[in-house]
Amino acid sequence: MRVLSAAIGAVLATATLLAPSAAAQRETRIPESAIATASQLREAALASDLGYRVTESLTTEVGPRMAGSDGDARAVAWAQAKFRELGYDKVWVEPVTFPKWERRAEHAQVLGAHAQPLALTALGGSPGGTVEAEVVRFADLAALEAAPPGSLAGKIAFVDYRMERARDGSGYGPGSRVRSRAPSVAITKGAIGFLMRSAGTDSHRQPHTGITRFDDGLTPIPSAALSVPDAAQLTRLLQRGPQQVRMSLDCGWTGTATSYNVIGEIRGSKRPNEVVLIGGHLDSWDLGTGAVDDGAGVGLTMAAGALIGQLPKAPARTVRVVAFANEEQGLYGGKAYAQQHAKALRQHQLAAESDFGAGRIYAYSSSAPAYAQRADRQIAEVLAPLGIAHVPGEGGPGPDISPFAADGLAWARLAQDGSDYFDLHHTPDDTFDKIDPQALAQNVAAYAVFAYLAAQAEGDFGSAPKEAKTTD
Amino acid sequence: MRVLSAAIGAVLATATLLAPSAAAQRETRIPESAIATASQLREAALASDLGYRVTESLTTEVGPRMAGSDGDARAVAWAQAKFRELGYDKVWVEPVTFPKWERRAEHAQVLGAHAQPLALTALGGSPGGTVEAEVVRFADLAALEAAPPGSLAGKIAFVDYRMERARDGSGYGPGSRVRSRAPSVAITKGAIGFLMRSAGTDSHRQPHTGITRFDDGLTPIPSAALSVPDAAQLTRLLQRGPQQVRMSLDCGWTGTATSYNVIGEIRGSKRPNEVVLIGGHLDSWDLGTGAVDDGAGVGLTMAAGALIGQLPKAPARTVRVVAFANEEQGLYGGKAYAQQHAKALRQHQLAAESDFGAGRIYAYSSSAPAYAQRADRQIAEVLAPLGIAHVPGEGGPGPDISPFAADGLAWARLAQDGSDYFDLHHTPDDTFDKIDPQALAQNVAAYAVFAYLAAQAEGDFGSAPKEAKTTD
């Protein structure tokens, strides 16, 4: 299906080059002069360390910035100041309100003959509390689901699912599903505590946090992730016989907080009300300094916008960079943005978010309809020298633009190599030293090219409210 | 010098093959039948997972076992039971008494505009206490030493020395020298707290502990190591201006403890009072489960001895395996052994300790005098198929046999590839999952060959009290 659509698009595009037709009148295309400028922009971005410096600034000066924390507030101030320092034409904030969760302390140990500490971290959303109970291990979520009701009464459920490494991060789906679903399943079986092997691909004693949710009507239980080596250790101990574990979590929900989507714009020269949106999310988990998740995304898109702003002539449309609030605990910033800009959906021409680390981009795709596929290919052609393949029909929108995309926003995806991403994701190890400056510059170059060309395109990329959307 | 000595040895050995002489009467040699048996033993050990299983048992069932802790006491019980389970002929313990140090809790954070936590761990021997002060950075120990007296009054000294990676661990000398020397130097400059970049080669947020000492007459100050990423972060912050740090260590000396060297023997068939000694140290730091430091050394030497014990006929001499107490805090077990066995020094034919991780052995050498170099080469020839080079004159004795070696004990060195050792050493990450079973089996094979052949040699390897020692 996808291949067929692309082929039809190619035929249409080729046809329009030879003989303008009715279809051609609607075709989105990018002027040749813009292609030349974009190529120069690409090379300038590759030679620039701006994205690296902006990421260094955020992760060093602010550090951890969990939604609603003091660090988060400092990040909002930092982002506004940084946009201004980088020469953005307009900088503002939009409020985002959400429940606030705090982590204060966490400890666990095996008790008895093999007494020893376990490295763990509370899942976001977990209640606090101390549980001391026997551990029952399950190889995966399905095994837990198959446990008879009541069979875990008074026990700690332990799901030992091992997440797979993959360039596109596809192992994270089943890994994070354990985190989001298994605590509720465990409660229905009678469990009083929940442990999981971290949804991660490393072998360090750095547990991976991340949000979980409890189904309505259930009483939440203390829920935490063991580091991968600790999960393996507990499994080895369980092979020797029953094990008692004490887990103590001091954490929980503490009311409501307000943070902000921080927005900077490079104003369009011809159609300033039409917007190409790029960005990342400003919040991080508390354990690390949020370098690959998502300081890099913020830093590289801020730098890409700034480099566009330094061009002799601004593109036709406005390039808007959004540092989204509280992605980690439920896409609060992305949802708020979609709501606050719902009436301006058609003005948002195309959007792309960077939220998958700091690895090189290897593929480009978008939701462009057939009449915009020529422009999409033009973008892909300028990206190609960066080692980026055009893969029409693949992928989907980044997390914070997905609520707006669900309403009809056109999206693009610049797919990063995430092979190592889940070694660091949501752990204390997510720190600036893990970022490769050359890979980050390649990302800046790709986002600069993408945003500039989308902002120079004549014709749209298909953004329209879902109910009004044409399928072409 | 070393090359010359080896050459002379070779000439002597060759000469004795052709024409027995007065020198030949003293030459140590290994019977051909023993060579054949050792080759079979080598292949059997390579095919065995015994060393891996013993290491798994210690690191899983006991886990962390800092000297004087409950875990240490459990390790002593474990080692006795394991020696018996493995069929050793004789198993006993020898007491080792030392001051006991405890770690209870540790926290640090940058204060002020860039407030954020820092991952650190107290150095062994540090007093507890909370210090809140400005940090002054030094690139290395020499820079700290060059600071004027009094210049650090009321400050925290921070030595940011970066340890180098090396197969033979040679980067650890200057790295650990910062740990052992710099706190005392900092005190003499007026510092009230001490921080160092961990003596490690990794880039994870796992600080490296290790013992430090304060010079007599100085009042010890809270002293800790930052993880490598945290040291880099603090350095980046200091580039922006002065930084205040609060470090809180709850730790310290708590009296005297007694642990035990645990010893197992495969009794010699002809000269049971003559001993070939191999071993590792039983204690670990508290942060990890002591897999590469030194569960592997204990596991692989226990396994090597057990495989020798399973041979149809025991070697002429006794093979003694020692799991030394409290290596980490000052070679207490090794010193106690040297003292307790001082009168039996001559009966100790040759000794080798494994305490450098679980990497493959790549080189063999010993302190064999010229008259024992033929036997030394015979051992090296049976080790060669394991990828082990003979490097006469290189290296020195392992830590726990070094006090006895200083008194005159003959030693051998089976040099392990330590390229990755200081990624894990003294950190929470020193866990069983880091051990490669094939590499460990190669180690077991090498120690089994070495101990068996040394136990079968006719003639000695030069052990003698220093004052009585002949230089040949």
PDB file of N, CA, C and O in Angstrom, chain A residues 157-190:
ATOM      1  N   ALA A 157       5.353  -8.954  43.256  1.00  0.00           N
ATOM      2  CA  ALA A 157       5.464  -9.483  41.891  1.00  0.00           C
ATOM      3  C   ALA A 157       6.721  -8.919  41.240  1.00  0.00           C
ATOM      4  O   ALA A 157       7.027  -7.734  41.397  1.00  0.00           O
ATOM      5  N   PHE A 158       7.432  -9.778  40.529  1.00  0.00           N
ATOM      6  CA  PHE A 158       8.699  -9.370  39.871  1.00  0.00           C
ATOM      7  C   PHE A 158       8.645  -9.842  38.424  1.00  0.00           C
ATOM      8  O   PHE A 158       8.651 -11.040  38.153  1.00  0.00           O
ATOM      9  N   VAL A 159       8.578  -8.873  37.496  1.00  0.00           N
ATOM     10  CA  VAL A 159       8.545  -9.222  36.069  1.00  0.00           C
ATOM     11  C   VAL A 159       9.949  -8.989  35.497  1.00  0.00           C
ATOM     12  O   VAL A 159      10.461  -7.875  35.501  1.00  0.00           O
ATOM     13  N   ASP A 160      10.541 -10.075  35.028  1.00  0.00           N
ATOM     14  CA  ASP A 160      11.961 -10.100  34.660  1.00  0.00           C
ATOM     15  C   ASP A 160      12.143 -10.038  33.145  1.00  0.00           C
ATOM     16  O   ASP A 160      13.076 -10.627  32.591  1.00  0.00           O
ATOM     17  N   TYR A 161      11.298  -9.290  32.464  1.00  0.00           N
ATOM     18  CA  TYR A 161      11.357  -9.228  30.997  1.00  0.00           C
ATOM     19  C   TYR A 161      12.610  -8.508  30.529  1.00  0.00           C
ATOM     20  O   TYR A 161      12.943  -7.427  31.027  1.00  0.00           O
ATOM     21  N   ARG A 162      13.299  -9.094  29.553  1.00  0.00           N
ATOM     22  CA  ARG A 162      14.547  -8.539  29.032  1.00  0.00           C
ATOM     23  C   ARG A 162      14.274  -7.802  27.726  1.00  0.00           C
ATOM     24  O   ARG A 162      13.915  -8.401  26.721  1.00  0.00           O
ATOM     25  N   MET A 163      14.494  -6.503  27.765  1.00  0.00           N
ATOM     26  CA  MET A 163      14.250  -5.670  26.578  1.00  0.00           C
ATOM     27  C   MET A 163      15.330  -5.886  25.521  1.00  0.00           C
ATOM     28  O   MET A 163      16.501  -6.009  25.834  1.00  0.00           O
ATOM     29  N   GLU A 164      14.941  -5.898  24.260  1.00  0.00           N
ATOM     30  CA  GLU A 164      15.871  -6.119  23.152  1.00  0.00           C
ATOM     31  C   GLU A 164      16.431  -4.802  22.615  1.00  0.00           C
ATOM     32  O   GLU A 164      15.719  -3.806  22.543  1.00  0.00           O
ATOM     33  N   ARG A 165      17.677  -4.836  22.199  1.00  0.00           N
ATOM     34  CA  ARG A 165      18.332  -3.676  21.589  1.00  0.00           C
ATOM     35  C   ARG A 165      17.927  -3.576  20.108  1.00  0.00           C
ATOM     36  O   ARG A 165      17.863  -4.590  19.415  1.00  0.00           O
ATOM     37  N   ALA A 166      17.650  -2.373  19.620  1.00  0.00           N
ATOM     38  CA  ALA A 166      17.298  -2.189  18.206  1.00  0.00           C
ATOM     39  C   ALA A 166      17.593  -0.751  17.801  1.00  0.00           C
ATOM     40  O   ALA A 166      17.415   0.172  18.596  1.00  0.00           O
ATOM     41  N   ARG A 167      18.042  -0.568  16.549  1.00  0.00           N
ATOM     42  CA  ARG A 167      18.363   0.777  16.082  1.00  0.00           C
ATOM     43  C   ARG A 167      17.165   1.701  16.171  1.00  0.00           C
ATOM     44  O   ARG A 167      17.284   2.870  16.542  1.00  0.00           O
ATOM     45  N   ASP A 168      15.996   1.180  15.845  1.00  0.00           N
ATOM     46  CA  ASP A 168      14.790   2.022  15.820  1.00  0.00           C
ATOM     47  C   ASP A 168      14.055   2.014  17.160  1.00  0.00           C
ATOM     48  O   ASP A 168      12.959   2.570  17.262  1.00  0.00           O
ATOM     49  N   GLY A 169      14.641   1.398  18.179  1.00  0.00           N
ATOM     50  CA  GLY A 169      14.024   1.415  19.498  1.00  0.00           C
ATOM     51  C   GLY A 169      12.798   0.526  19.618  1.00  0.00           C
ATOM     52  O   GLY A 169      12.030   0.647  20.578  1.00  0.00           O
ATOM     53  N   SER A 170      12.625  -0.382  18.694  1.00  0.00           N
ATOM     54  CA  SER A 170      11.390  -1.178  18.686  1.00  0.00           C
ATOM     55  C   SER A 170      11.283  -2.099  19.901  1.00  0.00           C
ATOM     56  O   SER A 170      10.193  -2.555  20.234  1.00  0.00           O
ATOM     57  N   GLY A 171      12.406  -2.347  20.568  1.00  0.00           N
ATOM     58  CA  GLY A 171      12.344  -3.165  21.780  1.00  0.00           C
ATOM     59  C   GLY A 171      11.662  -2.471  22.951  1.00  0.00           C
ATOM     60  O   GLY A 171      11.270  -3.117  23.931  1.00  0.00           O
ATOM     61  N   TYR A 172      11.530  -1.146  22.833  1.00  0.00           N
ATOM     62  CA  TYR A 172      10.979  -0.378  23.957  1.00  0.00           C
ATOM     63  C   TYR A 172       9.477  -0.576  24.116  1.00  0.00           C
ATOM     64  O   TYR A 172       8.957  -0.413  25.228  1.00  0.00           O
ATOM     65  N   GLY A 173       8.795  -0.911  23.048  1.00  0.00           N
ATOM     66  CA  GLY A 173       7.350  -1.122  23.138  1.00  0.00           C
ATOM     67  C   GLY A 173       7.014  -2.163  24.193  1.00  0.00           C
ATOM     68  O   GLY A 173       6.387  -1.848  25.218  1.00  0.00           O
ATOM     69  N   PRO A 174       7.466  -3.402  24.005  1.00  0.00           N
ATOM     70  CA  PRO A 174       7.178  -4.421  25.025  1.00  0.00           C
ATOM     71  C   PRO A 174       7.837  -4.118  26.373  1.00  0.00           C
ATOM     72  O   PRO A 174       7.289  -4.449  27.421  1.00  0.00           O
ATOM     73  N   GLY A 175       9.013  -3.470  26.356  1.00  0.00           N
ATOM     74  CA  GLY A 175       9.697  -3.137  27.614  1.00  0.00           C
ATOM     75  C   GLY A 175       8.895  -2.138  28.431  1.00  0.00           C
ATOM     76  O   GLY A 175       8.674  -2.324  29.634  1.00  0.00           O
ATOM     77  N   SER A 176       8.450  -1.079  27.784  1.00  0.00           N
ATOM     78  CA  SER A 176       7.724  -0.055  28.531  1.00  0.00           C
ATOM     79  C   SER A 176       6.296  -0.502  28.842  1.00  0.00           C
ATOM     80  O   SER A 176       5.672  -0.002  29.776  1.00  0.00           O
ATOM     81  N   ARG A 177       5.812  -1.476  28.086  1.00  0.00           N
ATOM     82  CA  ARG A 177       4.484  -2.021  28.393  1.00  0.00           C
ATOM     83  C   ARG A 177       4.481  -2.740  29.750  1.00  0.00           C
ATOM     84  O   ARG A 177       3.496  -2.670  30.493  1.00  0.00           O
ATOM     85  N   VAL A 178       5.569  -3.397  30.069  1.00  0.00           N
ATOM     86  CA  VAL A 178       5.684  -3.995  31.404  1.00  0.00           C
ATOM     87  C   VAL A 178       5.538  -2.901  32.459  1.00  0.00           C
ATOM     88  O   VAL A 178       4.797  -3.046  33.443  1.00  0.00           O
ATOM     89  N   ARG A 179       6.225  -1.776  32.224  1.00  0.00           N
ATOM     90  CA  ARG A 179       6.210  -0.684  33.203  1.00  0.00           C
ATOM     91  C   ARG A 179       4.808  -0.088  33.348  1.00  0.00           C
ATOM     92  O   ARG A 179       4.368   0.217  34.462  1.00  0.00           O
ATOM     93  N   SER A 180       4.129   0.083  32.226  1.00  0.00           N
ATOM     94  CA  SER A 180       2.829   0.762  32.294  1.00  0.00           C
ATOM     95  C   SER A 180       1.703  -0.166  32.731  1.00  0.00           C
ATOM     96  O   SER A 180       0.784   0.254  33.421  1.00  0.00           O
ATOM     97  N   ARG A 181       1.768  -1.427  32.350  1.00  0.00           N
ATOM     98  CA  ARG A 181       0.647  -2.333  32.598  1.00  0.00           C
ATOM     99  C   ARG A 181       0.813  -3.251  33.804  1.00  0.00           C
ATOM    100  O   ARG A 181      -0.144  -3.558  34.515  1.00  0.00           O
ATOM    101  N   ALA A 182       2.044  -3.747  34.012  1.00  0.00           N
ATOM    102  CA  ALA A 182       2.212  -4.848  34.961  1.00  0.00           C
ATOM    103  C   ALA A 182       1.853  -4.482  36.408  1.00  0.00           C
ATOM    104  O   ALA A 182       1.295  -5.334  37.116  1.00  0.00           O
ATOM    105  N   PRO A 183       2.135  -3.258  36.876  1.00  0.00           N
ATOM    106  CA  PRO A 183       1.731  -2.978  38.265  1.00  0.00           C
ATOM    107  C   PRO A 183       0.230  -3.185  38.487  1.00  0.00           C
ATOM    108  O   PRO A 183      -0.164  -3.782  39.505  1.00  0.00           O
ATOM    109  N   SER A 184      -0.587  -2.718  37.565  1.00  0.00           N
ATOM    110  CA  SER A 184      -2.037  -2.914  37.736  1.00  0.00           C
ATOM    111  C   SER A 184      -2.420  -4.386  37.689  1.00  0.00           C
ATOM    112  O   SER A 184      -3.254  -4.849  38.477  1.00  0.00           O
ATOM    113  N   VAL A 185      -1.794  -5.117  36.783  1.00  0.00           N
ATOM    114  CA  VAL A 185      -2.076  -6.561  36.711  1.00  0.00           C
ATOM    115  C   VAL A 185      -1.690  -7.236  38.028  1.00  0.00           C
ATOM    116  O   VAL A 185      -2.432  -8.065  38.569  1.00  0.00           O
ATOM    117  N   ALA A 186      -0.521  -6.840  38.551  1.00  0.00           N
ATOM    118  CA  ALA A 186      -0.061  -7.445  39.813  1.00  0.00           C
ATOM    119  C   ALA A 186      -1.056  -7.190  40.936  1.00  0.00           C
ATOM    120  O   ALA A 186      -1.313  -8.082  41.758  1.00  0.00           O
ATOM    121  N   ILE A 187      -1.608  -5.983  40.976  1.00  0.00           N
ATOM    122  CA  ILE A 187      -2.581  -5.651  42.029  1.00  0.00           C
ATOM    123  C   ILE A 187      -3.805  -6.570  41.939  1.00  0.00           C
ATOM    124  O   ILE A 187      -4.303  -7.057  42.956  1.00  0.00           O
ATOM    125  N   THR A 188      -4.245  -6.826  40.723  1.00  0.00           N
ATOM    126  CA  THR A 188      -5.441  -7.678  40.570  1.00  0.00           C
ATOM    127  C   THR A 188      -5.178  -9.115  41.024  1.00  0.00           C
ATOM    128  O   THR A 188      -6.118  -9.868  41.277  1.00  0.00           O
ATOM    129  N   LYS A 189      -3.896  -9.491  41.116  1.00  0.00           N
ATOM    130  CA  LYS A 189      -3.559 -10.841  41.597  1.00  0.00           C
ATOM    131  C   LYS A 189      -3.292 -10.843  43.106  1.00  0.00           C
ATOM    132  O   LYS A 189      -2.915 -11.876  43.657  1.00  0.00           O
ATOM    133  N   GLY A 190      -3.372  -9.654  43.732  1.00  0.00           N
ATOM    134  CA  GLY A 190      -3.178  -9.581  45.178  1.00  0.00           C
ATOM    135  C   GLY A 190      -1.831  -9.049  45.625  1.00  0.00           C
ATOM    136  O   GLY A 190      -1.574  -8.948  46.830  1.00  0.00           O
TER     137      GLY A 190
END
